[in-house]
GROMACS .gro file of C-alpha atoms in nm:
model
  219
    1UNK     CA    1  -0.570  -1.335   2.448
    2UNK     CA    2  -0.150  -1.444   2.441
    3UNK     CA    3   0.039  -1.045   2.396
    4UNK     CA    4   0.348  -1.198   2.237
    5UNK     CA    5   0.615  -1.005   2.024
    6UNK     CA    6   0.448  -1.108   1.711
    7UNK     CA    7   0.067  -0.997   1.796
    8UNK     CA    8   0.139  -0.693   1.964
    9UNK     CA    9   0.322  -0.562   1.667
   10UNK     CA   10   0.060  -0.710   1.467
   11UNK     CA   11  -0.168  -0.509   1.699
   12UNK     CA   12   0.073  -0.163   1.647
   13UNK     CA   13   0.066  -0.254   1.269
   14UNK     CA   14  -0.325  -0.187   1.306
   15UNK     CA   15  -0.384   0.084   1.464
   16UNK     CA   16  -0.058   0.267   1.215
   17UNK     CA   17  -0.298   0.225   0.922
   18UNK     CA   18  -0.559   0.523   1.002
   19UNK     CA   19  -0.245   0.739   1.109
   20UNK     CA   20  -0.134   0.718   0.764
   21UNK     CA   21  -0.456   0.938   0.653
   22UNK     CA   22  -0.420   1.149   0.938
   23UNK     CA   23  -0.068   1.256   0.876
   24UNK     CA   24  -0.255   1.430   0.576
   25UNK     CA   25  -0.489   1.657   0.843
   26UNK     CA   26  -0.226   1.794   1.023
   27UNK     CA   27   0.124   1.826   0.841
   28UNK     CA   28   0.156   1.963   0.569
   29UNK     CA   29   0.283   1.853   0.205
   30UNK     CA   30   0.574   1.687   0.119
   31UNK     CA   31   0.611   1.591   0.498
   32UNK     CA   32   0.286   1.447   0.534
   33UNK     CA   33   0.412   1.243   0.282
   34UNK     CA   34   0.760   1.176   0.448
   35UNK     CA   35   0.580   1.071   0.719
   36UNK     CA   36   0.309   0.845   0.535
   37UNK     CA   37   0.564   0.689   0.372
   38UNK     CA   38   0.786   0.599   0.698
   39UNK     CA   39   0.521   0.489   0.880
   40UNK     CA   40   0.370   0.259   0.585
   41UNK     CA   41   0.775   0.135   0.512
   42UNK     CA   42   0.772   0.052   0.905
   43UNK     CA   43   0.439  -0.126   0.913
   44UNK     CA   44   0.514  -0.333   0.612
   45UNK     CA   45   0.795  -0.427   0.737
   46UNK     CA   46   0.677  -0.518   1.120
   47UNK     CA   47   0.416  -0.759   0.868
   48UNK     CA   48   0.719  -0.939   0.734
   49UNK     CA   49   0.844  -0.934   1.131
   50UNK     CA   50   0.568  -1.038   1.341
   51UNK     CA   51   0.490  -1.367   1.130
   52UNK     CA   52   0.856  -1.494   1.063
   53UNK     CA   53   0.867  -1.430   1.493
   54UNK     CA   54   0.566  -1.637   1.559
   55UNK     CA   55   0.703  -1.923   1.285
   56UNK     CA   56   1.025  -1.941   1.494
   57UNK     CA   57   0.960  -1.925   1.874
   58UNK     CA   58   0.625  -2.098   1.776
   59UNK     CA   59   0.433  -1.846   1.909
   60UNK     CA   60   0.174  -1.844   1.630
   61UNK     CA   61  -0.229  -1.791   1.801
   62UNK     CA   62  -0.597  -1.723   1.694
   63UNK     CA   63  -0.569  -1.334   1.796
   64UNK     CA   64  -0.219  -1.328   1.541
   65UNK     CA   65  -0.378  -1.545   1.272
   66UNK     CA   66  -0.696  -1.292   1.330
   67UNK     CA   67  -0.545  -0.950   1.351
   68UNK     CA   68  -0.274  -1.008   1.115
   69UNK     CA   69  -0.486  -1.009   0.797
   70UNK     CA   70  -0.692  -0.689   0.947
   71UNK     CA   71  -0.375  -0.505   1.008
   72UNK     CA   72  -0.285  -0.571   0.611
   73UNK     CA   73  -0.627  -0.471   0.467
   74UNK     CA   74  -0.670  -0.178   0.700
   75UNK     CA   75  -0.315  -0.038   0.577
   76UNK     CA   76  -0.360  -0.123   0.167
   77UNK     CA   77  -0.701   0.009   0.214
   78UNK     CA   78  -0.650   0.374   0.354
   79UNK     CA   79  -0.316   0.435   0.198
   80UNK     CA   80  -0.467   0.406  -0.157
   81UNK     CA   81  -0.733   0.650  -0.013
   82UNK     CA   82  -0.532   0.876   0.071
   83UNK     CA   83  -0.306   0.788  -0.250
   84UNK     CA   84  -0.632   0.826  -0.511
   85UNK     CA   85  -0.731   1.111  -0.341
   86UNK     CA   86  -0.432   1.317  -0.349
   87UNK     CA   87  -0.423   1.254  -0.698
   88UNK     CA   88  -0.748   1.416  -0.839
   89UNK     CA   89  -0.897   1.100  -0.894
   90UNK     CA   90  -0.645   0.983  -1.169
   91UNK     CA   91  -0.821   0.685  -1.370
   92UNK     CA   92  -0.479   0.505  -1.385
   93UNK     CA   93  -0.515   0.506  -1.006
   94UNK     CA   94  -0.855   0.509  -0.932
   95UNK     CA   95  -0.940   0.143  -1.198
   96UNK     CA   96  -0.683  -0.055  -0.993
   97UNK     CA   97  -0.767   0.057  -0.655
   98UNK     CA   98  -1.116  -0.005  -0.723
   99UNK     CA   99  -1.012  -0.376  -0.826
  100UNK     CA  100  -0.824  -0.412  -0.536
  101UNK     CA  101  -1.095  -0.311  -0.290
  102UNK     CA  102  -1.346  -0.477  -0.428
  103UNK     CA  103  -1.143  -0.792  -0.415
  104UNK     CA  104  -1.066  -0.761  -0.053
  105UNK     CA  105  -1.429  -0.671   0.058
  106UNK     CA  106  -1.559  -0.975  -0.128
  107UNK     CA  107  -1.316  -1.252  -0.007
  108UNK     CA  108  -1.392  -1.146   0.346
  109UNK     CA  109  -1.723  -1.161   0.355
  110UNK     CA  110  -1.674  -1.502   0.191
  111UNK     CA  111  -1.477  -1.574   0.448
  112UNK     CA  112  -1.707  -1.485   0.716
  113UNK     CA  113  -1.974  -1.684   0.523
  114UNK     CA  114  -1.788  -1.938   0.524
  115UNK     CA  115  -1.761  -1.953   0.848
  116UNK     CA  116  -1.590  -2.272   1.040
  117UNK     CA  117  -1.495  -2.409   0.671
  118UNK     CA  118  -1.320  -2.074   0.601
  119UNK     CA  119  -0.975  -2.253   0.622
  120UNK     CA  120  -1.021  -2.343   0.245
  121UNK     CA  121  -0.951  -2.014   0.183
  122UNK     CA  122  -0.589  -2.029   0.251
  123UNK     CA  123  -0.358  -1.779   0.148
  124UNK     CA  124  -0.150  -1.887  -0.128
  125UNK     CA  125   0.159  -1.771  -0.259
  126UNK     CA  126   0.044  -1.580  -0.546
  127UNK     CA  127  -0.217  -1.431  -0.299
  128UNK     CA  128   0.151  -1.320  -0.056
  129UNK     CA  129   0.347  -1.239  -0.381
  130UNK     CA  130  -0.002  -0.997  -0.475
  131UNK     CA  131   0.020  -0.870  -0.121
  132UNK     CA  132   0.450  -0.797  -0.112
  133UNK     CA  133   0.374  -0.583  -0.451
  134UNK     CA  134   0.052  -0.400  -0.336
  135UNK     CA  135   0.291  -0.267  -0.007
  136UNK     CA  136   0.593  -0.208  -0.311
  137UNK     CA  137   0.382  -0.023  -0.521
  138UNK     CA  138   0.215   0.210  -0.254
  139UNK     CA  139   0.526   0.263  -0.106
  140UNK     CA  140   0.648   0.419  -0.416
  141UNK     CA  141   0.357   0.639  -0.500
  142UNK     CA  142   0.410   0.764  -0.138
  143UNK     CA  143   0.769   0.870  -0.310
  144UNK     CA  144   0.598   1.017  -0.580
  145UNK     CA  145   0.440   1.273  -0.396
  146UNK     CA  146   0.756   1.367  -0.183
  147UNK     CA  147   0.933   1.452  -0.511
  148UNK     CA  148   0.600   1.632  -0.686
  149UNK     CA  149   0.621   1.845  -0.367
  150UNK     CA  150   1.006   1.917  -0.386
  151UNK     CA  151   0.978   1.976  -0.727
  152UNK     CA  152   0.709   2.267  -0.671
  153UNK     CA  153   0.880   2.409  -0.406
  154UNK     CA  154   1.183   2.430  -0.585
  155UNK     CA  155   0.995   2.610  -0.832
  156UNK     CA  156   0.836   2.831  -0.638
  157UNK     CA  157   0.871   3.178  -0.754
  158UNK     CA  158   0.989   3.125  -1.135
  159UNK     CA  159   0.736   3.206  -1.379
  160UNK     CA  160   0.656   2.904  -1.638
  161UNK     CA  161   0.924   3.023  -1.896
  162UNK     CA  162   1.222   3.007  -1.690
  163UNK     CA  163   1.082   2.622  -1.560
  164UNK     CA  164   1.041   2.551  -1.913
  165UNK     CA  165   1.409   2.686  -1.995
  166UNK     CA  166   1.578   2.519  -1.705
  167UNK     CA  167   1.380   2.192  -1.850
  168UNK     CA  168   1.485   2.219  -2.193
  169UNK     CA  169   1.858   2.226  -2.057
  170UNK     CA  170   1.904   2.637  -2.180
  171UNK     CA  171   1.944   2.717  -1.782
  172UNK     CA  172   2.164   2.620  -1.531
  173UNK     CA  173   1.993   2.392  -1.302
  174UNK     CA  174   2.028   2.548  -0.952
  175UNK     CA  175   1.758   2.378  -0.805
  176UNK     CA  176   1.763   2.073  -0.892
  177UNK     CA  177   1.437   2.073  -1.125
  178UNK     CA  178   1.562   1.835  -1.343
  179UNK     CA  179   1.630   1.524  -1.085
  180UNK     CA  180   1.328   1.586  -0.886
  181UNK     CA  181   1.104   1.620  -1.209
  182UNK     CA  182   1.286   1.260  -1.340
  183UNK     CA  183   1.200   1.109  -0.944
  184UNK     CA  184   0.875   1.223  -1.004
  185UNK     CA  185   0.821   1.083  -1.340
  186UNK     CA  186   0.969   0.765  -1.276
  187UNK     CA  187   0.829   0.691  -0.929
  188UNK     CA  188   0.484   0.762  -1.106
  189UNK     CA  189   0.524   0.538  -1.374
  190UNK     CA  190   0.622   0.287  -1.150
  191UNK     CA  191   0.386   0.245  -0.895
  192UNK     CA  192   0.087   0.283  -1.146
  193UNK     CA  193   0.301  -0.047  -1.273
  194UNK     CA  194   0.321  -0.245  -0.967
  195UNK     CA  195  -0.034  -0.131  -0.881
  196UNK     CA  196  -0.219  -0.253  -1.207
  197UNK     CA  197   0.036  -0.589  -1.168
  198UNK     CA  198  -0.128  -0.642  -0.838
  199UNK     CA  199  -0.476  -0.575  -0.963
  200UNK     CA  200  -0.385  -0.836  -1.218
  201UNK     CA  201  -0.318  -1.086  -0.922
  202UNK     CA  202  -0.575  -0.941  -0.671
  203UNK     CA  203  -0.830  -1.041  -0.960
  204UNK     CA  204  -0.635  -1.416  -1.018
  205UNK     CA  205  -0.672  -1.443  -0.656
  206UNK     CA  206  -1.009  -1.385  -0.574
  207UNK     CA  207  -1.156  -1.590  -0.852
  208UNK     CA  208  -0.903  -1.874  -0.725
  209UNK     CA  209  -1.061  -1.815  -0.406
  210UNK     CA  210  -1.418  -1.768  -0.555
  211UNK     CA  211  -1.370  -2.085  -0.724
  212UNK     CA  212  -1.269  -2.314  -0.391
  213UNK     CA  213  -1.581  -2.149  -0.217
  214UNK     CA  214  -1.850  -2.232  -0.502
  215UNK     CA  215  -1.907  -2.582  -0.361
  216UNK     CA  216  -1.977  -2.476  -0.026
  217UNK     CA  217  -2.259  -2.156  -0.148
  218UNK     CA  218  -2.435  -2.501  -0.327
  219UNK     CA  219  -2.779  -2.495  -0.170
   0.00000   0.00000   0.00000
């Protein structure tokens, strides 16, 4: 095994995906989800890093071209865990995770099927552009939950009526209800977005993939 630059952080970018869940056992909300969120930001970024490094001081291996996929999967896979758990099981979370998952479990073990002719698999562009808005879209329902947590503890103490009053506009806004409530909204409504669009492409891309394998599964 080569430890260059670009594998080790590919390596770093691995084992960061199970500390996103455990951020969740021992901090508590919204900095759990500060943290999450950093460390997911910082990952996706190192994935953008560690190829564009191997590209240009040709550094590019088997153990990169190996644990760089991993790395990817292991992080979009346990940060929407952690994502649909947190949010009761929402089915506007819980249909396009599914999707997703499903998709990734079932072009790998095509892959491994596949074997030595797994190179026809290829990742396309479509299949990076699907990839770049899954990490977008998670990112952003990390956000979500730092400003449902703000909101609530910004609220802490007022009974319903006075929320619903400071809401409505009749009272002064000395908390800040109003912008976190809007982050909160908007975040939401976003990432549920750029999650179903990448369900939308996860699904283009595995059958794209599905269909380039069919002639090899051909008894």
């Amino acid at each position: 095994m080569t430890w260059t630059i670009p594998n080790i952080l590919s390596v770093l970018r691995l084992v960061a995906a199970p500390m996103i869940a455990v951020m969740f056992l021992f901090f508590t909300r919204p900095y759990a989800d500060w943290f999450a969120l950093c460390l997911f930001l910082i990952a996706s970024v190192t994935d953008w890093f560690d190829g564009y490094l191997a590209r240009l001081w040709k550094q590019e291996t088997r153990l990169g071209a190996m644990m760089d996929p991993i790395a990817d999967k292991a992080m979009v896979v346990i940060a929407l865990m952690v994502i649909v758990g947190y949010s009761s099981m929402s089915p506007w979370l819980v249909l396009p995770a599914t999707l997703i998952l499903f998709r990734e479990v079932f072009v790998s073990g095509l892959r491994e099927f596949l074997g030595d002719t797994a190179g026809t698999l290829k990742v396309t562009k479509l299949a990076k552009w699907k990839t770049a808005t899954q990490m977008v879209a998670i990112a952003v329902l990390f956000g979500q939950g730092v400003f449902e947590h703000y909101l609530g503890m910004s609220a802490w103490g007022m009974d319903q009526a006075l929320v619903d009053q400071v809401m409505m506009g009749e009272v002064e806004d000395t908390q800040g209800l109003l912008w976190k409530h809007a982050g909160m909204v908007w975040s939401g409504w976003v990432g549920i977005a750029l999650l179903w669009i990448a369900a939308a492409l996860t699904a283009v891309t595995g059958f794209d993939y599905f269909r380039k394998a069919v002639p090899y599964l051909k008894d």
